Backbone as a ProteinNet text record, in pm:
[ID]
protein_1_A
[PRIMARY]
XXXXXXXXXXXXXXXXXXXXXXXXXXXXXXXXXXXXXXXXXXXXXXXXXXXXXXXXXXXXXXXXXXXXXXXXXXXXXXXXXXXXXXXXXXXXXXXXXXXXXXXXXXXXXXXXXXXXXXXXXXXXXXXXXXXXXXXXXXXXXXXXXXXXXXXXXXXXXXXXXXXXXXXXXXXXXXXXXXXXXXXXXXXXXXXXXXXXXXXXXXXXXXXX
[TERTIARY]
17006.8	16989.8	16920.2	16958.7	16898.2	16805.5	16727.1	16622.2	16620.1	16594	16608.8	16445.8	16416.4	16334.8	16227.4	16328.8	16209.2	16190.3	16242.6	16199.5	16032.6	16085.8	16030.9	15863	15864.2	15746.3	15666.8	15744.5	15717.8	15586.9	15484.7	15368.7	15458	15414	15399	15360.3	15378.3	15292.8	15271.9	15382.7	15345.8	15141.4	15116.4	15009.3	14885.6	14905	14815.7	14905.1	15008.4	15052.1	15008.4	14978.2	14906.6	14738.3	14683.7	14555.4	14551	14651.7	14638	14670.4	14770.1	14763.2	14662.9	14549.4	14450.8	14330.5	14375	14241.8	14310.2	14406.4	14488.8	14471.7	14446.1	14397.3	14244.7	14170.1	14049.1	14006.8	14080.7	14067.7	14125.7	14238.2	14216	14121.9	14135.3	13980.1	13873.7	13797.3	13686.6	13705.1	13838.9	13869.6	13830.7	13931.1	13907.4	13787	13731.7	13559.4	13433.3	13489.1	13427.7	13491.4	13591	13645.6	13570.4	13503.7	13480.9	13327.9	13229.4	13178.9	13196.2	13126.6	13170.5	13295	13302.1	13451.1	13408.7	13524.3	13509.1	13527.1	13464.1	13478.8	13656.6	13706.9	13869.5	13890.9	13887.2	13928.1	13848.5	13783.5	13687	13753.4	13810	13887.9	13976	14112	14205.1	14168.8	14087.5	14031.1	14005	13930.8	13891.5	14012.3	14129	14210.3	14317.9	14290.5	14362.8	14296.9	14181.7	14083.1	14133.3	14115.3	14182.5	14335.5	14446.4	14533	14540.8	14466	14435.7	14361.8	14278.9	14241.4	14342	14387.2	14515.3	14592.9	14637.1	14762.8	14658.6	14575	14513.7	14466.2	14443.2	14446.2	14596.8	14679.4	14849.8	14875.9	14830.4	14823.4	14757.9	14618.6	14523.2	14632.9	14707.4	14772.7	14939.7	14968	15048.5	15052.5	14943.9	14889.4	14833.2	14778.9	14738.3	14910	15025.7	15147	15185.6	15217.9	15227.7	15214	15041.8	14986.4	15019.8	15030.8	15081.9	15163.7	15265.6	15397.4	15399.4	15329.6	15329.6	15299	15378	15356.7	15252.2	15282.9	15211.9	15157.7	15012.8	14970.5	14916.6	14906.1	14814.5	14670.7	14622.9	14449	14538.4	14409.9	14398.3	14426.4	14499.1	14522.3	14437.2	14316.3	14178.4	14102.9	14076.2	14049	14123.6	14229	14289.4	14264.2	14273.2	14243.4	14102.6	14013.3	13839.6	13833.4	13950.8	13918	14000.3	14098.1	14147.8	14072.4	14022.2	13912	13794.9	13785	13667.9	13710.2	13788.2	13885	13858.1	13951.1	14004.3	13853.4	13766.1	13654	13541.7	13607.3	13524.6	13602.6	13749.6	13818.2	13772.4	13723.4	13700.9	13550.5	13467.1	13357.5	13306.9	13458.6	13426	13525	13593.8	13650.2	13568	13488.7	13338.1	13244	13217	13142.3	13197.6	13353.4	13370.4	13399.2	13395.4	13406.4	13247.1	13127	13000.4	13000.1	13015.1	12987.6	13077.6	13193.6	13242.2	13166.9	13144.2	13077.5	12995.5	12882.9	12748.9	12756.3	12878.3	12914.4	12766.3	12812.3	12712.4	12827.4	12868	12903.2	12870.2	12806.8	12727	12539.6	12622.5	12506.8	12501.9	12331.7	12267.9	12301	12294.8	12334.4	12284.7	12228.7	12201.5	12255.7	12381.5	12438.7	12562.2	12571.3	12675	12693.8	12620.1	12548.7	12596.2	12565	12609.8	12769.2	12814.4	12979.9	13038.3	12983.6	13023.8	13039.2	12934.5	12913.5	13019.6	13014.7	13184.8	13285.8	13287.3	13458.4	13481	13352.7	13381.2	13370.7	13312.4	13326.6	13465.3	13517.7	13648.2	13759.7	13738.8	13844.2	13841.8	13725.6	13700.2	13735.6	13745.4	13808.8	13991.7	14044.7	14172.7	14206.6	14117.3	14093.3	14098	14084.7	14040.3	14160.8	14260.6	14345.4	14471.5	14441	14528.6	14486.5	14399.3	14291.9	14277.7	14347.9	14319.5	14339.6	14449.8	14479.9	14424.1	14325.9	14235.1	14118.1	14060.9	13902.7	13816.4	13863.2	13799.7	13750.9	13875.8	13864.6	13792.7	13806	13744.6	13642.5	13591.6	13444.9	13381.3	13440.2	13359.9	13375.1	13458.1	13452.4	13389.5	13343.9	13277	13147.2	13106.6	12946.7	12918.8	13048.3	13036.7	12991.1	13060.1	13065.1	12916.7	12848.7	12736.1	12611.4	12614.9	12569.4	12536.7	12727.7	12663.1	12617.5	12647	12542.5	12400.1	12343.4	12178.3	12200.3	12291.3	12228.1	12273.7	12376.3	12384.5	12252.6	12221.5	12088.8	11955.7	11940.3	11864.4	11886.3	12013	12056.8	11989.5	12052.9	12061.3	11890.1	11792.5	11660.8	11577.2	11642	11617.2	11621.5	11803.3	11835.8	11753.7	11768.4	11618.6	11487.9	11393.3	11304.2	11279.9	11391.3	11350.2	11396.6	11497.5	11519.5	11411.7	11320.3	11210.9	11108	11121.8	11034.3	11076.2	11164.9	11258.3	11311.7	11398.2	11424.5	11359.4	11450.4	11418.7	11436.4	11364.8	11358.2	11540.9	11537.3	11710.2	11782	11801.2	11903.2	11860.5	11747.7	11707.5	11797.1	11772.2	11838.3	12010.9	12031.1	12184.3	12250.7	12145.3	12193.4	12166.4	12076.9	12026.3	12134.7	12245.4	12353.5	12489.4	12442.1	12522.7	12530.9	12390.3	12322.2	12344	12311.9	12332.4	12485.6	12537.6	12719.5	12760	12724.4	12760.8	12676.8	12566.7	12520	12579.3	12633.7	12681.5	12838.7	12874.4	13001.2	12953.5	12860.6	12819.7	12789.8	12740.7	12700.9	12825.4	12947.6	13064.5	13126.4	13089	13170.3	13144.6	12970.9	12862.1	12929.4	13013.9	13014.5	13200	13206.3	13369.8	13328.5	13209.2	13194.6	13142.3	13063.3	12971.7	13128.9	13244.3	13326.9	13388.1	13470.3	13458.6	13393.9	13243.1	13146	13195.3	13172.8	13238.5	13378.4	13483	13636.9	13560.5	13506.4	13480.2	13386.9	13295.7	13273.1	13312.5	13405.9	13453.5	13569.2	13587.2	13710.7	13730.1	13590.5	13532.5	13554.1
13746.3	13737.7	13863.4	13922.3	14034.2	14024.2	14051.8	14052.1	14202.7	14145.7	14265.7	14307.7	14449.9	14521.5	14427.5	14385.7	14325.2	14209.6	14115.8	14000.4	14037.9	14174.1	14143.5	14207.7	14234.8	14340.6	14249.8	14138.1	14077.1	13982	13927.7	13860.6	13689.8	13631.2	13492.9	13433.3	13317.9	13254.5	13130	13060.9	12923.1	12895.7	12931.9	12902.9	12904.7	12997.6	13032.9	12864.6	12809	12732.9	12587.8	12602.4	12455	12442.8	12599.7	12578.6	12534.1	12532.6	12484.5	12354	12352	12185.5	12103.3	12190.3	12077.3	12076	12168.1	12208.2	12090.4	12074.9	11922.5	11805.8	11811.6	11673.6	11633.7	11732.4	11748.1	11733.5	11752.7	11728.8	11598.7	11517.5	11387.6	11322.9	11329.8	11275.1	11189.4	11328.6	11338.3	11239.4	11258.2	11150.8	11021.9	11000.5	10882.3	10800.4	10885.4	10829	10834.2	10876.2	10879.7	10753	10726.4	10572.4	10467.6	10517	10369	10396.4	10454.9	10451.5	10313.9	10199.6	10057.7	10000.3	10027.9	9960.2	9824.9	9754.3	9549	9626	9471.2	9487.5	9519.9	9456.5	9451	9588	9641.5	9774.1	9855.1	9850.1	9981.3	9949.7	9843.3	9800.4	9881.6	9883.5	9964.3	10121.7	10176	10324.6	10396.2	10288.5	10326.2	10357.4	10238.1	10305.7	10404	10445.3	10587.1	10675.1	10634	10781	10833.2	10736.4	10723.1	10774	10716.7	10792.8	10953	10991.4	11113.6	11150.4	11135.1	11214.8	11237.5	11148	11184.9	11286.4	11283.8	11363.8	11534.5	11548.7	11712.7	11685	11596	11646.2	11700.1	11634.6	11681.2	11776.9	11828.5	11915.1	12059.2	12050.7	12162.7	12177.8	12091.3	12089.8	12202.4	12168.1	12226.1	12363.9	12365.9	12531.8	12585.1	12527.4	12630.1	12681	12560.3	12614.3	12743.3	12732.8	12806	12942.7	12992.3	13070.3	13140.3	13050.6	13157.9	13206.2	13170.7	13239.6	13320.7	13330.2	13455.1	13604.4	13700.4	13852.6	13913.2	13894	13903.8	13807.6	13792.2	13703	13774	13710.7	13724.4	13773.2	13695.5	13765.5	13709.6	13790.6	13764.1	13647.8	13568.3	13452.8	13403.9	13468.7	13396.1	13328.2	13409.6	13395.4	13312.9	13280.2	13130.9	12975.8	13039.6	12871.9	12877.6	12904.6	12899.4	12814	12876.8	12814	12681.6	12685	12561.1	12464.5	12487.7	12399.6	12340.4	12426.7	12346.4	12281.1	12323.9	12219.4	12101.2	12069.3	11984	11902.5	11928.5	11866	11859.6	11880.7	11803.4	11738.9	11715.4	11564.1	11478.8	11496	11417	11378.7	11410.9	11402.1	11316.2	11334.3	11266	11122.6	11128.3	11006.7	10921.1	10940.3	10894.9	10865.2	10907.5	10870.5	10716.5	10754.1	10630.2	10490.2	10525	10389.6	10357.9	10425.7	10419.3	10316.7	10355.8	10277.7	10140.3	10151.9	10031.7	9917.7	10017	9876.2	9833.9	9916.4	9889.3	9810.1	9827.2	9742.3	9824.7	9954.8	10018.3	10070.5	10010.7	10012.7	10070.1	9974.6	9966.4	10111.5	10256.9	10347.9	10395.5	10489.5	10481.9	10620.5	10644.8	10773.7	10862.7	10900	11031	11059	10913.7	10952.7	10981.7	10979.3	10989.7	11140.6	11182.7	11395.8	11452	11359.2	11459	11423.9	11305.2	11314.5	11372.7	11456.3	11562.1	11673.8	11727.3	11820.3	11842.3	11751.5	11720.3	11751.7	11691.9	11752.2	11866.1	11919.5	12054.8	12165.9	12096.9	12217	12202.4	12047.7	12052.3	12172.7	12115.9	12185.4	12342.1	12441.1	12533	12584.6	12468.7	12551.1	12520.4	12459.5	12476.7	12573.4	12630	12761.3	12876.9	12892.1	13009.9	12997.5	12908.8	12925.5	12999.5	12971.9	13099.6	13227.9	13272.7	13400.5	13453.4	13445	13523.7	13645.3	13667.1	13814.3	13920	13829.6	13878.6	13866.3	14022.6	13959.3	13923.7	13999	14001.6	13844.7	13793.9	13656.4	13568.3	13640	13527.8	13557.2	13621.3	13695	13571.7	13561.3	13471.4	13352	13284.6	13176.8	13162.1	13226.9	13212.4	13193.4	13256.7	13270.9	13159.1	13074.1	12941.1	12832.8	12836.6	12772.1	12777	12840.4	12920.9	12827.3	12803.2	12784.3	12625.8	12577.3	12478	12427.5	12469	12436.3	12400.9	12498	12488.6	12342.9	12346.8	12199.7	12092.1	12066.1	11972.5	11906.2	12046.3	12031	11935.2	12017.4	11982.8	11825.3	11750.4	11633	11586.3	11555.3	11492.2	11465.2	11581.9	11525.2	11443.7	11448.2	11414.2	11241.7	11216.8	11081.5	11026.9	11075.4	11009.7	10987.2	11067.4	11091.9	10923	10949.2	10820.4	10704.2	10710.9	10564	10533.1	10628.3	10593	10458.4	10547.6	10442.5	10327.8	10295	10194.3	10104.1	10162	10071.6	9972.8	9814.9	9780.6	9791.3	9835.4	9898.7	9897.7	9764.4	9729.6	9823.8	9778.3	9908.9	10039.1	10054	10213.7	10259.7	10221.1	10252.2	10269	10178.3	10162.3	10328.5	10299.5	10418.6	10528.7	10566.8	10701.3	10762.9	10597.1	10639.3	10713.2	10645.8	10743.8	10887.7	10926.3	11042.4	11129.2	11053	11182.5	11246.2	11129.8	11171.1	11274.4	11211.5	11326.9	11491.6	11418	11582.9	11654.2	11609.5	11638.3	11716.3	11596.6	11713.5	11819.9	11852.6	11974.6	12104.7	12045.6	12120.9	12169.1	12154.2	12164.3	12247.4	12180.3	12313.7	12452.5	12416.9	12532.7	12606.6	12615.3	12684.4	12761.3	12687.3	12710.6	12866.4	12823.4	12943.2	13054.9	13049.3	13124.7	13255	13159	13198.1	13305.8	13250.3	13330.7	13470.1	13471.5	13553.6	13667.9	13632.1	13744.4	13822.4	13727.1	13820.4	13905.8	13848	13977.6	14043.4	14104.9	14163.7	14263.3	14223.3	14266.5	14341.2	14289.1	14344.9	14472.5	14451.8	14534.1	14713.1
9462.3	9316.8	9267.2	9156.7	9125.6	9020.4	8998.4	8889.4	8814.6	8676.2	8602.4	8564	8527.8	8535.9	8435.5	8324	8223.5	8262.9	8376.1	8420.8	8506.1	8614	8702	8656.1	8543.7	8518.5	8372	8322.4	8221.2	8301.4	8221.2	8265.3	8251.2	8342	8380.7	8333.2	8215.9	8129.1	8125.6	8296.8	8332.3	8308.1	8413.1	8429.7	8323	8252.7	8066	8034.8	8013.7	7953.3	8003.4	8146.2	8200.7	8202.1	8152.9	8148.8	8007.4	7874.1	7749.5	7749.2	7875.1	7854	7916	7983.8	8061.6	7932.9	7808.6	7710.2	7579.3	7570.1	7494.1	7553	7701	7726.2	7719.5	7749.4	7673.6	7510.9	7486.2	7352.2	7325.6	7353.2	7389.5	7421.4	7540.4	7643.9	7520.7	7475.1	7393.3	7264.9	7217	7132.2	7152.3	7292.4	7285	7317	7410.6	7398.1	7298.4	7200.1	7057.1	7017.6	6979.3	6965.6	6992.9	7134.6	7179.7	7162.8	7051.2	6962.1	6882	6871.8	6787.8	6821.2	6973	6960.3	7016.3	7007.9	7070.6	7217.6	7299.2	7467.6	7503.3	7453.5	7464.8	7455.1	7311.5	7253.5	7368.5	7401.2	7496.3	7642	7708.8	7871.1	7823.1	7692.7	7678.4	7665.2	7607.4	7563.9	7679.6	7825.6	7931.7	8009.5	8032.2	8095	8065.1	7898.8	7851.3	7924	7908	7983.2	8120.3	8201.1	8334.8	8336.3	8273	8278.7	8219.7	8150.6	8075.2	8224.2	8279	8366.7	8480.4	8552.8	8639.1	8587.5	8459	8415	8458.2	8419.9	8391.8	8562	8633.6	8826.9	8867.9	8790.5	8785.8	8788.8	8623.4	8586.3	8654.6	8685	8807.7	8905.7	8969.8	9133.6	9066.2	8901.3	8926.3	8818.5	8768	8785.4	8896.8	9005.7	9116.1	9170.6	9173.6	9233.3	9177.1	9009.8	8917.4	8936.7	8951.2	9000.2	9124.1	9176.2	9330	9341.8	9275.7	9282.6	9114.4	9065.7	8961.2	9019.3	8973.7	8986.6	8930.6	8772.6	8664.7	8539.9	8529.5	8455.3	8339.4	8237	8100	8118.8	8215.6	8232.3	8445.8	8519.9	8635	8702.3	8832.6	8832.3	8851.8	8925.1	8949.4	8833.3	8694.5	8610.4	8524.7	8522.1	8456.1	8578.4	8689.6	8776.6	8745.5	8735.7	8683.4	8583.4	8491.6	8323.1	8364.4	8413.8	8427.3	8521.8	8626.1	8707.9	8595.5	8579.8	8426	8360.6	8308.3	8160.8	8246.2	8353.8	8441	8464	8526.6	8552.5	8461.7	8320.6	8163.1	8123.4	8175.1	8154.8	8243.4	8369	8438.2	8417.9	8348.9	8320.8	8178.7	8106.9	7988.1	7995	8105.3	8173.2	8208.9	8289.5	8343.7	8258.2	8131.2	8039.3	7992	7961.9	7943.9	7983.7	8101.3	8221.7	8271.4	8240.4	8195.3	8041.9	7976	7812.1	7873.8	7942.3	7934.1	8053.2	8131.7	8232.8	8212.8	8125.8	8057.6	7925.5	7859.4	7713.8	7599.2	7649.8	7562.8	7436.5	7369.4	7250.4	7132.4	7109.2	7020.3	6994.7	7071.8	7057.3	6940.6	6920.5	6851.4	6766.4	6610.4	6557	6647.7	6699	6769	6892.5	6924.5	7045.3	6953.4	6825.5	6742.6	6725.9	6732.7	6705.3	6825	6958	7090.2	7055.7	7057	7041.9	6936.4	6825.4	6745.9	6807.7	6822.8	6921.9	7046.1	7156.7	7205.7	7153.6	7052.3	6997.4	6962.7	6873.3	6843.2	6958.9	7082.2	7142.9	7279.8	7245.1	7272.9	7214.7	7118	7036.3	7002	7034.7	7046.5	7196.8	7304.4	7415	7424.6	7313.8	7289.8	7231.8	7125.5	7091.1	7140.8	7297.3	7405.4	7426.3	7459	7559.1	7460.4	7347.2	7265.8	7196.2	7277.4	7258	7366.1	7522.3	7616.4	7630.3	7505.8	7517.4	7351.6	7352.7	7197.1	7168.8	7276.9	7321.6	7206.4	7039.6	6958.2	6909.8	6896.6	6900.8	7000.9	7085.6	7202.8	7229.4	7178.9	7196.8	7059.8	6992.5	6834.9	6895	6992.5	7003.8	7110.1	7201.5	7342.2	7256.9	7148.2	7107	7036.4	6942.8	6910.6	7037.5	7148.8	7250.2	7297.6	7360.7	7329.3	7267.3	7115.1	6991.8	7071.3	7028.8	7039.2	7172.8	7307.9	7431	7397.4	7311.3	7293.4	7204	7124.6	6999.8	7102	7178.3	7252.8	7330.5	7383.5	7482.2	7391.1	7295.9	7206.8	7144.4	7121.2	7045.6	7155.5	7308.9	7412.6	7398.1	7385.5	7396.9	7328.2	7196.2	7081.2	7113.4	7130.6	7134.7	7276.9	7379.3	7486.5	7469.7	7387.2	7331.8	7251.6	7180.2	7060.1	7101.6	7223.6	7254.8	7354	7453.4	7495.9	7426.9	7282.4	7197.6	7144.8	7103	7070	7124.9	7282.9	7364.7	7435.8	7489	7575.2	7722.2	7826.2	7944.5	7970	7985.7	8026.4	7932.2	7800.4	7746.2	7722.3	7747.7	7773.1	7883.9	8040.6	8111.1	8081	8051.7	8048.8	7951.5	7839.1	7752.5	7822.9	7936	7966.2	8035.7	8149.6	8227.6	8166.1	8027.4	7924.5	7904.2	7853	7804.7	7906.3	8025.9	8162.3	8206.7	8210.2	8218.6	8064.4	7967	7868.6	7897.4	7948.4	7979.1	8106.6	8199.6	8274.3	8241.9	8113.7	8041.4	8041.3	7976.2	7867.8	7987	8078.8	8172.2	8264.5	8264.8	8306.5	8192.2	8072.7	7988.3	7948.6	8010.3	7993	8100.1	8209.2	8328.6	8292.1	8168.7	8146.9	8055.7	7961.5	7865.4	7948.5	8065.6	8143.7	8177.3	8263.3	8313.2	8180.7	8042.7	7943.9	7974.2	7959.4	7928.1	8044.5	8189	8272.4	8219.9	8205.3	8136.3	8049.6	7947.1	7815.3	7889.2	7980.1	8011.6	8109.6	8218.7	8291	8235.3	8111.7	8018.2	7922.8	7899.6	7717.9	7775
[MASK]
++++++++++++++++++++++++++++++++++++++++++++++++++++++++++++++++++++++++++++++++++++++++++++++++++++++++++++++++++++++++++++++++++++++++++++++++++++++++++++++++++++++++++++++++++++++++++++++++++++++++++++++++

């Protein structure tokens, strides 16, 4: 089979295209565990096992961008540097999967506005890493959104202490705990997406 010059020299854009689709299921994900924000026990068993299937699909997904990748010539950014971003994506779906099979076994429902602030926070900084994955080749851009990303890390950090802080005082021991198994898995997102922006921060530098 012969390959022509502009095939063989053109960049590869499978793999840029499965790291956007692991940053859409993330942005799902996050949805749907904001949902289950006031949801009934029923409504939150169904929300949980979206989650669950949403997380399988983006392990799918990782197994078939690493294939992707290997057999590319030429990529958009480095292949190393898209399986990074995609390992992250991938393991803040799986993290915000876990949040919600947490709220559901606990029947923590019913949390408190200030767990309402960290799941803002979530989305927007969901949806800001759906943002990256159509900016890899526009550092200018991706430079404004890595520093959003950034931003909000610190207010996350900051909500998360806030809402522990005050349910210290408020709670009863029992749903203190229960809510904290919350607070920690969402921080455990944040701390996974913190390692997605970190990764960012090297490209634009290694780049500029």
């Amino acid at each position: 089979m012969k390959l022509s010059v502009t095939r063989l020299f053109s960049a590869d854009e499978s793999g840029a295209a499965h790291v956007r689709t692991l940053a859409k299921l993330l942005v799902e994900s996050v949805d749907l565990v904001t949902q289950m924000f006031g949801a009934s026990p029923e409504t939150g068993a169904d929300l949980d096992a979206q989650l669950d299937n949403l997380n399988e699909r983006a392990s799918r997904t990782q197994t078939t961008m690493l294939t992707a990748l290997r057999s590319a010539y030429l990529t958009p950014l480095p292949r190393e540097d898209l399986y990074l971003l995609g390992t992250w994506i991938n393991r803040a779906v799986e993290a915000v999967a876990i949040t919600g099979t947490i709220i559901h076994a606990t029947r923590q429902y019913r949390l408190p506005a200030r767990a309402g602030d960290v799941l803002e926070i979530l989305t927007r900084q969901a949806d800001l890493v759906l943002d990256t994955t159509g900016q890899l080749s526009q550092p200018d851009e991706l430079e404004s959104t890595w520093m959003h990303l950034e931003r909000l890390t610190h207010q996350a950090q900051r909500a998360l202490v806030t809402w522990r802080l005050t349910d210290a005082d408020e709670l009863l021991a029992r749903h203190y705990y229960r809510q904290q198994e919350v607070a920690r898995s969402l921080e455990a997102t944040f701390m996974t997406l913190r390692e997605f922006s970190t990764q960012l921060g090297r490209i634009l530098v290694r780049d500029s």
